[in-house]
Amino acid sequence: MPGVHSKTVAGIYPIRGILHLIHHPRRLGGPIMVSSAKACVVSLLALVPLFHVGYRWQTRLIGHFYKEWVHQNGGASGSFVSSLVKLLGPGATAAVTSGLLCLAESFMVTSQVTTYFIGSLREQFFDVILQEHGIAIPDNKKTPAQLDAERKQRHEKHQQWLEQPIAESVEEWMVEKLDIKALPSTQQEMERAAKWWLSGSHIMGLCAKKEAQEWPLNWLPSFIYVVSLPFTFVPVVGPISFLGLQGICQGGSAHRRYFDLFQWSNQRRINHINRMYWQYQQFGTVAGALEMIPFIGFLFAYTNQMGAAMMVIDMKKEKVM
């Protein structure tokens, strides 16, 4: 179980980011409004058909599912979810579930559009907040010679993989990219490896790594999103679980900018994430919920970065970072 070594209530930092923008609208609002306007126009083209067509179709499908559920369970209360469906009725429960599912689907659309239109602008706001509080931003720009050396190293490594047998190449790739110490050979080893690899702290650590924005790790949040999307079919408990899973990835990436700026090693990042797991889980869950709001989720993509920077400042004051 990850340890807790801070009094920080991390869930308030996304809200603090919003308040910071409200208090500095002229200085911070201009760049945000321009990029958000572009992103909103593109999102409208995708989200309006999604809600217009998808909501009705999903409501009918989910309503049929809930009616069958109630019919099979008869009058028995069974679980909390079954009792809730019977209390509200299959139709009302289906409408609510379909609405939540559309919100989750819209988050997928807006997150992709946000990445395209906003890009590094969020990182700039993160840096601004750090500088406001006296934290100097190191100049880590690489020289052309360093970039050429890195490209040469990647090319040589790629050539080595091509020369190896396919099985060895795949194993080496999985061990390096997916943070697997060694491929399991027995059923017990597979069970232990799966339990460890699928744990929240390990996934959060992967999202904080240097390579988190490179393939295949850059697909990890989207994969978790798609896999956990069916949870939204389950009333109350399902959406909460879905948000919690999104919070793992959001929490892991919250301070990746800081880690990159100050050149933390992957092991140091993972150790820090493990110590502060619940703080990052809180932050990620609230931040993810805000970014899920259609049309204005772009705005919160900025303010979440501001809140993450404020969280860094307070953690440094508490000497836990």
Coordinates of C-alpha atoms in Angstrom, one line a residue:
M1 CA 0.0 0.0 0.0
P2 CA 1.5 3.4 -1.0
G3 CA 2.4 5.6 1.9
V4 CA 1.0 9.0 2.7
H5 CA 3.6 11.6 3.8
S6 CA 1.9 14.9 3.3
K7 CA -0.9 16.9 4.9
T8 CA -1.8 18.3 1.4
V9 CA -5.4 17.9 0.4
A10 CA -4.6 17.4 -3.3
G11 CA -8.2 17.4 -4.5
I12 CA -8.4 21.2 -3.9
Y13 CA -5.6 22.1 -6.3
P14 CA -7.6 21.9 -9.5
I15 CA -10.0 24.3 -7.9
R16 CA -7.1 26.6 -6.8
G17 CA -6.0 26.7 -10.4
I18 CA -9.5 28.0 -11.4
L19 CA -9.4 30.6 -8.7
H20 CA -5.9 31.7 -9.9
L21 CA -7.2 32.2 -13.4
I22 CA -10.1 34.2 -12.1
H23 CA -7.8 36.5 -10.1
H24 CA -5.4 37.1 -13.1
P25 CA -7.8 37.2 -16.1
R26 CA -5.9 39.7 -18.2
R27 CA -2.5 38.2 -17.8
L28 CA -3.5 34.5 -18.3
G29 CA -6.9 34.7 -20.1
G30 CA -5.8 35.9 -23.5
P31 CA -3.8 32.9 -24.7
I32 CA -6.3 30.5 -23.1
M33 CA -9.3 32.0 -24.8
V34 CA -7.8 31.9 -28.3
S35 CA -6.7 28.2 -28.2
S36 CA -9.9 27.2 -26.3
A37 CA -12.1 28.9 -29.0
K38 CA -10.4 26.9 -31.7
A39 CA -10.7 23.7 -29.7
C40 CA -14.4 24.4 -29.0
V41 CA -15.3 24.8 -32.6
V42 CA -13.8 21.5 -33.6
S43 CA -15.3 19.7 -30.6
L44 CA -18.8 21.1 -31.5
L45 CA -18.6 19.3 -34.8
A46 CA -18.0 16.0 -33.0
L47 CA -20.0 16.4 -29.8
V48 CA -23.3 17.7 -31.3
P49 CA -23.8 14.5 -33.4
L50 CA -22.6 12.4 -30.4
F51 CA -25.3 13.8 -28.1
H52 CA -28.0 14.1 -30.8
V53 CA -27.7 10.5 -32.1
G54 CA -25.7 8.6 -29.5
Y55 CA -27.7 9.6 -26.5
R56 CA -31.0 8.3 -27.8
W57 CA -29.5 5.1 -29.2
Q58 CA -27.6 4.4 -25.9
T59 CA -30.7 5.2 -23.8
R60 CA -32.8 2.6 -25.7
L61 CA -30.0 0.0 -25.5
I62 CA -29.2 0.5 -21.8
G63 CA -32.9 0.7 -21.0
H64 CA -33.5 -2.7 -22.5
F65 CA -30.5 -4.0 -20.5
Y66 CA -31.9 -2.7 -17.2
K67 CA -35.4 -4.1 -18.0
E68 CA -33.9 -7.5 -18.5
W69 CA -32.0 -7.1 -15.3
V70 CA -35.1 -6.3 -13.3
H71 CA -37.1 -9.1 -15.0
Q72 CA -34.4 -11.7 -14.2
N73 CA -34.0 -10.5 -10.6
G74 CA -37.8 -10.4 -10.0
G75 CA -38.8 -8.6 -6.8
A76 CA -35.6 -9.4 -4.9
S77 CA -33.6 -6.4 -3.9
G78 CA -30.2 -8.1 -4.4
S79 CA -27.4 -5.6 -4.7
F80 CA -27.4 -1.9 -4.1
V81 CA -27.3 -1.3 -7.9
S82 CA -30.4 -3.6 -8.4
S83 CA -32.3 -1.7 -5.7
L84 CA -31.4 1.6 -7.3
V85 CA -32.6 0.5 -10.7
K86 CA -35.9 -0.7 -9.2
L87 CA -36.3 2.5 -7.2
L88 CA -35.8 4.9 -10.2
G89 CA -37.1 2.6 -12.9
P90 CA -35.3 1.2 -15.9
G91 CA -36.1 4.2 -18.1
A92 CA -34.9 6.9 -15.7
T93 CA -31.8 4.9 -14.8
A94 CA -31.0 4.4 -18.5
A95 CA -31.3 8.1 -19.2
V96 CA -28.9 9.0 -16.4
T97 CA -26.5 6.3 -17.4
S98 CA -26.6 7.3 -21.1
G99 CA -25.9 10.9 -20.1
L100 CA -22.9 9.9 -18.1
L101 CA -21.7 7.7 -20.9
C102 CA -22.0 10.6 -23.4
L103 CA -19.9 12.7 -21.0
A104 CA -17.2 10.0 -20.9
E105 CA -17.3 9.8 -24.7
S106 CA -17.1 13.6 -25.0
F107 CA -14.0 13.5 -22.7
M108 CA -12.3 11.2 -25.2
V109 CA -13.0 13.7 -28.0
T110 CA -12.1 16.8 -26.1
S111 CA -8.9 15.3 -24.7
Q112 CA -7.6 14.5 -28.2
V113 CA -8.6 17.9 -29.5
T114 CA -7.0 19.5 -26.5
T115 CA -3.7 17.8 -27.2
Y116 CA -3.7 19.0 -30.8
F117 CA -4.7 22.6 -30.2
I118 CA -3.2 23.4 -26.8
G119 CA 0.0 21.4 -27.0
S120 CA 2.9 22.9 -24.9
L121 CA 0.9 25.9 -23.9
R122 CA -0.3 24.2 -20.7
E123 CA 3.4 23.5 -19.8
Q124 CA 4.1 27.2 -20.2
F125 CA 1.4 28.1 -17.6
F126 CA 2.9 25.4 -15.3
D127 CA 6.3 27.2 -15.7
V128 CA 4.8 30.6 -15.0
I129 CA 3.3 29.5 -11.7
L130 CA 6.6 28.1 -10.6
Q131 CA 8.4 31.3 -11.5
E132 CA 5.9 33.4 -9.7
H133 CA 6.9 31.6 -6.5
G134 CA 10.6 32.0 -7.1
I135 CA 11.4 28.6 -8.6
A136 CA 13.9 29.1 -11.4
I137 CA 13.2 27.1 -14.6
P138 CA 16.4 25.4 -15.8
D139 CA 17.4 25.7 -19.4
N140 CA 17.5 22.1 -20.7
K141 CA 17.6 22.8 -24.4
K142 CA 19.8 20.3 -26.1
T143 CA 22.4 21.3 -28.6
P144 CA 22.3 20.0 -32.2
A145 CA 25.2 17.8 -31.4
Q146 CA 23.3 16.2 -28.5
L147 CA 20.2 15.7 -30.6
D148 CA 22.3 14.0 -33.3
A149 CA 24.0 11.8 -30.7
E150 CA 20.5 10.7 -29.4
R151 CA 19.3 10.0 -32.9
K152 CA 22.4 7.9 -33.6
Q153 CA 21.9 6.0 -30.3
R154 CA 18.3 5.2 -31.1
H155 CA 19.2 4.1 -34.6
E156 CA 22.0 1.8 -33.3
K157 CA 19.6 0.3 -30.7
H158 CA 16.9 -0.2 -33.4
Q159 CA 19.5 -2.1 -35.6
Q160 CA 20.4 -4.3 -32.6
W161 CA 16.8 -5.2 -32.2
L162 CA 16.4 -6.1 -35.9
E163 CA 19.5 -8.4 -35.7
Q164 CA 18.1 -10.3 -32.7
P165 CA 15.7 -13.2 -32.9
I166 CA 12.1 -12.0 -32.8
A167 CA 11.3 -13.6 -29.4
E168 CA 14.3 -11.9 -27.8
S169 CA 13.5 -8.5 -29.4
V170 CA 9.9 -8.6 -28.1
E171 CA 11.0 -9.6 -24.6
E172 CA 13.6 -6.8 -24.5
W173 CA 11.1 -4.3 -25.8
M174 CA 8.5 -5.3 -23.2
V175 CA 11.0 -5.2 -20.3
E176 CA 12.2 -1.8 -21.3
K177 CA 9.1 0.0 -22.4
L178 CA 6.5 -1.5 -20.1
D179 CA 8.6 -1.6 -17.0
I180 CA 8.5 -5.4 -16.7
K181 CA 11.5 -6.8 -14.9
A182 CA 11.3 -10.1 -16.8
L183 CA 8.6 -12.1 -18.7
P184 CA 6.9 -14.6 -16.3
S185 CA 7.4 -18.3 -17.1
T186 CA 5.0 -20.0 -14.7
Q187 CA 1.4 -19.4 -13.8
Q188 CA 2.2 -18.1 -10.4
E189 CA 4.7 -15.7 -11.8
M190 CA 2.1 -14.5 -14.3
E191 CA -0.5 -13.9 -11.6
R192 CA 2.0 -12.0 -9.5
A193 CA 3.2 -10.0 -12.5
A194 CA -0.4 -9.2 -13.5
K195 CA -1.3 -8.1 -10.0
W196 CA 1.7 -5.8 -9.8
W197 CA 1.6 -4.4 -13.4
L198 CA -2.2 -3.6 -13.1
S199 CA -1.9 -2.0 -9.7
G200 CA -2.8 1.7 -9.5
S201 CA 0.6 2.8 -8.2
H202 CA 2.5 1.0 -11.1
I203 CA 0.2 2.5 -13.8
M204 CA 0.6 5.9 -12.2
G205 CA 4.3 5.5 -12.2
L206 CA 4.3 4.6 -15.9
C207 CA 2.4 7.8 -16.7
A208 CA 5.0 9.8 -14.9
K209 CA 8.0 8.3 -16.7
K210 CA 10.2 10.2 -19.3
E211 CA 8.9 8.0 -22.0
A212 CA 5.2 8.5 -21.1
Q213 CA 4.6 10.7 -24.2
E214 CA 6.2 8.1 -26.5
W215 CA 4.7 5.0 -28.0
P216 CA 3.4 2.7 -26.5
L217 CA 3.0 4.4 -23.1
N218 CA 1.3 7.4 -24.7
W219 CA -1.6 5.0 -25.5
L220 CA -1.9 3.8 -22.0
P221 CA -4.4 6.5 -20.8
S222 CA -6.6 5.9 -23.9
F223 CA -6.5 2.1 -23.4
I224 CA -7.5 2.4 -19.7
Y225 CA -10.3 4.8 -20.8
V226 CA -11.7 2.4 -23.3
V227 CA -11.4 -0.6 -21.1
S228 CA -13.1 1.2 -18.1
L229 CA -15.9 2.8 -20.2
P230 CA -18.4 -0.1 -19.6
F231 CA -18.2 0.8 -15.9
T232 CA -20.5 3.7 -16.6
F233 CA -23.3 1.3 -17.4
V234 CA -23.5 0.5 -13.6
P235 CA -25.4 3.2 -11.7
V236 CA -23.5 5.3 -9.1
V237 CA -20.7 2.8 -8.4
G238 CA -19.7 2.5 -12.1
P239 CA -19.1 6.2 -12.8
I240 CA -17.2 6.7 -9.6
S241 CA -14.9 3.7 -10.4
F242 CA -14.5 5.1 -13.9
L243 CA -13.4 8.5 -12.6
G244 CA -11.0 6.9 -10.1
L245 CA -9.3 5.0 -12.9
Q246 CA -8.9 8.1 -15.0
G247 CA -7.5 9.8 -11.9
I248 CA -4.7 7.3 -11.9
C249 CA -3.4 8.4 -15.3
Q250 CA -4.1 12.1 -14.6
G251 CA -2.4 11.9 -11.3
G252 CA 0.7 10.3 -12.8
S253 CA 1.1 13.0 -15.5
A254 CA 0.3 15.9 -13.1
H255 CA 4.0 16.6 -12.3
R256 CA 5.7 15.1 -15.3
R257 CA 6.6 18.6 -16.5
Y258 CA 8.4 19.3 -13.2
F259 CA 10.2 15.9 -13.3
D260 CA 11.3 16.6 -16.9
L261 CA 12.5 20.1 -16.1
F262 CA 14.6 19.0 -13.2
Q263 CA 15.7 15.8 -14.9
W264 CA 14.4 13.3 -12.3
S265 CA 15.3 9.7 -13.1
N266 CA 12.4 7.3 -13.8
Q267 CA 13.2 5.4 -10.5
R268 CA 13.0 8.7 -8.5
R269 CA 9.7 9.6 -10.1
I270 CA 8.3 6.1 -9.3
N271 CA 9.5 6.3 -5.7
H272 CA 7.9 9.7 -5.3
I273 CA 4.6 8.6 -6.9
N274 CA 4.5 5.6 -4.6
R275 CA 5.0 7.7 -1.5
M276 CA 2.4 10.3 -2.5
Y277 CA 0.0 7.9 -4.3
W278 CA -3.2 9.1 -2.6
Q279 CA -2.5 12.7 -3.1
Y280 CA -1.9 12.2 -6.8
Q281 CA -5.1 10.0 -7.0
Q282 CA -7.1 12.8 -5.5
F283 CA -5.7 15.4 -7.8
G284 CA -6.1 13.3 -10.9
T285 CA -9.8 12.3 -10.1
V286 CA -10.9 15.9 -9.6
A287 CA -8.9 17.1 -12.6
G288 CA -10.3 14.4 -14.8
A289 CA -13.8 15.1 -13.8
L290 CA -13.4 18.8 -14.6
E291 CA -11.9 18.1 -18.0
M292 CA -14.8 15.7 -18.8
I293 CA -17.3 18.6 -18.8
P294 CA -18.2 19.2 -22.5
F295 CA -17.1 22.4 -24.2
I296 CA -15.5 24.0 -21.2
G297 CA -13.2 21.1 -20.4
F298 CA -10.5 22.8 -22.4
L299 CA -10.4 25.7 -19.9
F300 CA -9.8 23.2 -17.1
A301 CA -7.0 21.6 -19.0
Y302 CA -5.1 24.9 -18.3
T303 CA -6.2 25.5 -14.8
N304 CA -5.4 21.9 -13.8
Q305 CA -1.8 22.6 -14.8
M306 CA -1.8 25.8 -12.7
G307 CA -3.1 23.8 -9.8
A308 CA -0.5 21.1 -10.3
A309 CA 2.2 23.7 -10.1
M310 CA 0.7 25.1 -6.9
M311 CA 0.8 21.6 -5.5
V312 CA 4.5 21.3 -6.3
I313 CA 5.2 24.6 -4.4
D314 CA 3.3 23.3 -1.3
M315 CA 5.0 19.9 -1.5
K316 CA 8.4 21.7 -1.6
K317 CA 7.5 23.7 1.4
E318 CA 6.6 20.5 3.3
K319 CA 9.8 19.0 2.0
V320 CA 8.1 16.0 0.4
M321 CA 9.3 16.8 -3.1

